[in-house]
PDB file of C-alpha atoms in Angstrom:
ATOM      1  CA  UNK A   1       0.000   0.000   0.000  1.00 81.00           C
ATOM      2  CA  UNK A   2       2.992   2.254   1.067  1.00 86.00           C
ATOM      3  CA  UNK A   3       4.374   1.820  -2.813  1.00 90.00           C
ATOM      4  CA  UNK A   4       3.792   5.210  -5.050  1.00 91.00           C
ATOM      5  CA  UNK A   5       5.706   4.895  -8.470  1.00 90.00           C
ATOM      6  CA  UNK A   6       7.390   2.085  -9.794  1.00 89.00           C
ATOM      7  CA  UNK A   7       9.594   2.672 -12.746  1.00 87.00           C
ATOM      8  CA  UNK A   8       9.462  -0.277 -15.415  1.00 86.00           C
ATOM      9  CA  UNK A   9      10.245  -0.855 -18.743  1.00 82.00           C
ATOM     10  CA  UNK A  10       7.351  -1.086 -21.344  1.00 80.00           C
ATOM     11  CA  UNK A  11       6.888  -4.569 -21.050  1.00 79.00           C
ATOM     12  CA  UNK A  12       3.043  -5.126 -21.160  1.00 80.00           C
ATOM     13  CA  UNK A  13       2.630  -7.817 -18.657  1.00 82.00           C
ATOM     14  CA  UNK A  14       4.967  -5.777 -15.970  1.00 80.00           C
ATOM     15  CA  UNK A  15       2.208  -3.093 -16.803  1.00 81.00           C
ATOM     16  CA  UNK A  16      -0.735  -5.596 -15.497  1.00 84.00           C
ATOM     17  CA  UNK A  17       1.005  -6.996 -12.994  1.00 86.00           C
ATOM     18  CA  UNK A  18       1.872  -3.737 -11.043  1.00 87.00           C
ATOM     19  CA  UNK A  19      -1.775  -2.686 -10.366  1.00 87.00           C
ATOM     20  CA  UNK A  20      -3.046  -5.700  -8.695  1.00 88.00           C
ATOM     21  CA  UNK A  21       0.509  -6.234  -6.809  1.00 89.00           C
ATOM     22  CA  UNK A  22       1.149  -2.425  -5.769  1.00 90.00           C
ATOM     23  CA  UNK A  23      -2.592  -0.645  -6.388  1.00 89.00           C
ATOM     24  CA  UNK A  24      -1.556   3.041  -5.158  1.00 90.00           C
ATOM     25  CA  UNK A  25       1.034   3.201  -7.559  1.00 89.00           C
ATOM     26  CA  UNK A  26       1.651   5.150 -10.315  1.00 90.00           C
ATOM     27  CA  UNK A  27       3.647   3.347 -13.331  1.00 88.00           C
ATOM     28  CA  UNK A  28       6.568   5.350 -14.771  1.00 89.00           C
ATOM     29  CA  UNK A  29       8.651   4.700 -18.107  1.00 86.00           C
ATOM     30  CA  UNK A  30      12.305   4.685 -17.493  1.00 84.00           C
ATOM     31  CA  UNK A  31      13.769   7.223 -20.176  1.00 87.00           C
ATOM     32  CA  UNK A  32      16.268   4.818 -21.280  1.00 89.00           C
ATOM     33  CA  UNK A  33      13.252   2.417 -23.156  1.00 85.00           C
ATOM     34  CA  UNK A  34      11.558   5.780 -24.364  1.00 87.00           C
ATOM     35  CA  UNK A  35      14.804   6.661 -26.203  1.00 89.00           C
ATOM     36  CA  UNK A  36      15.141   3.486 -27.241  1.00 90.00           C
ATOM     37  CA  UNK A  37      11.858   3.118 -28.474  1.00 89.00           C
ATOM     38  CA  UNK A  38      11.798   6.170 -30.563  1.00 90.00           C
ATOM     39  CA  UNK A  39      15.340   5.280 -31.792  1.00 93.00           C
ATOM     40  CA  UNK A  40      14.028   2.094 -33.423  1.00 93.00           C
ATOM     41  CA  UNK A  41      11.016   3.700 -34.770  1.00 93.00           C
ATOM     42  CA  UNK A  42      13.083   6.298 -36.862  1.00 95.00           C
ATOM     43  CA  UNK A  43      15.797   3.801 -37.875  1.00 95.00           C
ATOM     44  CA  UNK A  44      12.941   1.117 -38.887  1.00 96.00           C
ATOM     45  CA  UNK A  45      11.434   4.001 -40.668  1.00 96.00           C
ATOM     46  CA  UNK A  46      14.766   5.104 -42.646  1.00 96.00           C
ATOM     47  CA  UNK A  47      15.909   1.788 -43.529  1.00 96.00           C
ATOM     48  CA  UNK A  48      12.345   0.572 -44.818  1.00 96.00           C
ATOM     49  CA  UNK A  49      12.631   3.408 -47.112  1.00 96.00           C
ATOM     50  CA  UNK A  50      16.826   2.448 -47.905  1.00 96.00           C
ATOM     51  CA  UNK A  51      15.475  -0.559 -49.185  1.00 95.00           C
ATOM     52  CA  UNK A  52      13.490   0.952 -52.218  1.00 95.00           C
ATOM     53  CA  UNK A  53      16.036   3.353 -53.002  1.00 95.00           C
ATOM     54  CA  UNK A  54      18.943   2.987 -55.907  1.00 95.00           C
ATOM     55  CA  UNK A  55      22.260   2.490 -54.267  1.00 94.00           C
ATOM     56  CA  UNK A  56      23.599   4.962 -55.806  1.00 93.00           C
ATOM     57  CA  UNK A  57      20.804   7.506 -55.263  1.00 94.00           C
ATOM     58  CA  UNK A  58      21.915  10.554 -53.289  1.00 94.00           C
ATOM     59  CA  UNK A  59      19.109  10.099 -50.247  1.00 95.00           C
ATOM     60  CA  UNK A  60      20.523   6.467 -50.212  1.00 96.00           C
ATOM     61  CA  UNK A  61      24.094   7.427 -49.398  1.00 95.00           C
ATOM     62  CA  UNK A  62      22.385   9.905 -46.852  1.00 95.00           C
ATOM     63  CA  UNK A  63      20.708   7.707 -44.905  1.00 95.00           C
ATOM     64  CA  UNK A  64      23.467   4.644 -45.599  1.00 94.00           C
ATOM     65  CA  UNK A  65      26.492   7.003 -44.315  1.00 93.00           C
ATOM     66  CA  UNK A  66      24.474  10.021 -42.762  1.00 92.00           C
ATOM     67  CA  UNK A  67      22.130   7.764 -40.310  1.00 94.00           C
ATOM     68  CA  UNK A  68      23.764   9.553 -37.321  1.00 94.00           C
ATOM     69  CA  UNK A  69      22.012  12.611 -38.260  1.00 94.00           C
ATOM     70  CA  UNK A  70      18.840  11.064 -38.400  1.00 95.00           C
ATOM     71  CA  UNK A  71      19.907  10.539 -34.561  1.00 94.00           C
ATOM     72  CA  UNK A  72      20.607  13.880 -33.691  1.00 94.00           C
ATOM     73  CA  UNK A  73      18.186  16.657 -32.503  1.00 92.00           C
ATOM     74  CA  UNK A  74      17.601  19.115 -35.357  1.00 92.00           C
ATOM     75  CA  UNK A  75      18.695  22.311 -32.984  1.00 93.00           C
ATOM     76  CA  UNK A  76      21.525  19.794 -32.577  1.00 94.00           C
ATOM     77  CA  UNK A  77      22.266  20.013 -36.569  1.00 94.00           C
ATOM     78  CA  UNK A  78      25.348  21.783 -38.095  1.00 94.00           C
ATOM     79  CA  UNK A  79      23.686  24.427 -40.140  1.00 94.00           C
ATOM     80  CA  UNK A  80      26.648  26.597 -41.314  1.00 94.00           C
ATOM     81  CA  UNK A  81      29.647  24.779 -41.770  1.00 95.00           C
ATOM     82  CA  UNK A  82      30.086  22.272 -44.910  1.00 95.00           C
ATOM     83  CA  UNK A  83      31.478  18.788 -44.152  1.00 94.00           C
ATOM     84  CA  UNK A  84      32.796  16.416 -46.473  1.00 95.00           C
ATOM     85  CA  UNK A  85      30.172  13.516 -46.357  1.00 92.00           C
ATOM     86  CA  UNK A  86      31.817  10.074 -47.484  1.00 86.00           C
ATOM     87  CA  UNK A  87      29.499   8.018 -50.360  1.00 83.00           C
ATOM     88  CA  UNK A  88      28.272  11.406 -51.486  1.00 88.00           C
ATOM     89  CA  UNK A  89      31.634  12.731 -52.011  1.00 90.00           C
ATOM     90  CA  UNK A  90      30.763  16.518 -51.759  1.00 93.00           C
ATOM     91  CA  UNK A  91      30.884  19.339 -49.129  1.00 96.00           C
ATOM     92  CA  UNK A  92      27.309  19.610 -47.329  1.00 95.00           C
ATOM     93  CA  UNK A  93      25.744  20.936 -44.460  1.00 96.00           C
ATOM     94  CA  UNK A  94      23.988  18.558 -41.742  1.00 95.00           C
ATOM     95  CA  UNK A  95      20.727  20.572 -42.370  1.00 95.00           C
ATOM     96  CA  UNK A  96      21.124  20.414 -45.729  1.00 95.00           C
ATOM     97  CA  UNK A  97      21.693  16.541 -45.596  1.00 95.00           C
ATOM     98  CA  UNK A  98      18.667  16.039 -44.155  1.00 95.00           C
ATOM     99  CA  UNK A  99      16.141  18.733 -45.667  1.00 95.00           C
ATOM    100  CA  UNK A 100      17.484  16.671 -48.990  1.00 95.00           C
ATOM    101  CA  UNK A 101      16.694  13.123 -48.029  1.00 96.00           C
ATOM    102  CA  UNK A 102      13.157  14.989 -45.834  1.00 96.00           C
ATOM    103  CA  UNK A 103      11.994  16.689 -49.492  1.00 96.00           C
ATOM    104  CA  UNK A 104      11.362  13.113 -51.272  1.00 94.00           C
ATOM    105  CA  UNK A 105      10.205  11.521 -48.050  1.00 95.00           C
ATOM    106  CA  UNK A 106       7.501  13.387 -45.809  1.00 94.00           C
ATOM    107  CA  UNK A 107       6.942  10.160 -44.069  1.00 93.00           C
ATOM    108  CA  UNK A 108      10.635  10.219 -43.041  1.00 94.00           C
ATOM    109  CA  UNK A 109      10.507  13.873 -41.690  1.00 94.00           C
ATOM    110  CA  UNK A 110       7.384  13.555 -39.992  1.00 93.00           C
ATOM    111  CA  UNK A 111       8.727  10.754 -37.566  1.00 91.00           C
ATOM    112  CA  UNK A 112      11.920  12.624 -36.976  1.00 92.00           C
ATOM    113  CA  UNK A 113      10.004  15.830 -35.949  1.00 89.00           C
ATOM    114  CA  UNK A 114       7.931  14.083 -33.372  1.00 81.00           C
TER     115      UNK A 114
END
């Protein structure tokens, strides 16, 4: 009775155990499996759409070489300075990268914004 949160992972049958074994408490999700979670959503996402894609298409090598960025927060993204990005073999911006790969895919850009 004396139990008030318990932190779990998002195992579904931790999540109908808790109530009948601790039934004051108030179920929390450990950041760790949220991260995780969303991490696997957006890679899923980007590699679904990989598999469509010409090898040698420039969103390809983006999200083939580039999948970091995908990663990254966007206020996180270099914006400014041009890095040499390996498989596309030019000088491009982070932002730029990614506003590439985000114009042909929507889909793409919509999970990485949430």
């Amino acid at each position: 009775q004396a139990v008030t949160h318990v932190v779990m992972d998002m195992n579904a049958s931790y999540a109908t155990l808790v109530p009948e074994l601790f039934p004051n408490a108030q179920i929390v999700i450990d950041r760790f499996h949220i991260v995780q979670l969303m991490t696997r959503a957006i890679n899923t996402i980007r590699t679904g759409i990989q598999h469509l894609l010409d090898k040698h298409s420039r969103e390809y090598k983006i999200m083939k070489n580039g999948w970091r960025l995908f990663l990254k927060k966007y206020s996180n993204l270099e914006t400014t300075h041009r890095k040499y990005m390996r498989g596309l073999n030019e000088y491009i911006t982070e932002e730029e990268a990614l506003t590439l790969v985000f114009k042909s895919f929507p889909v793409l850009e919509a999970a990485y914004l949430v």
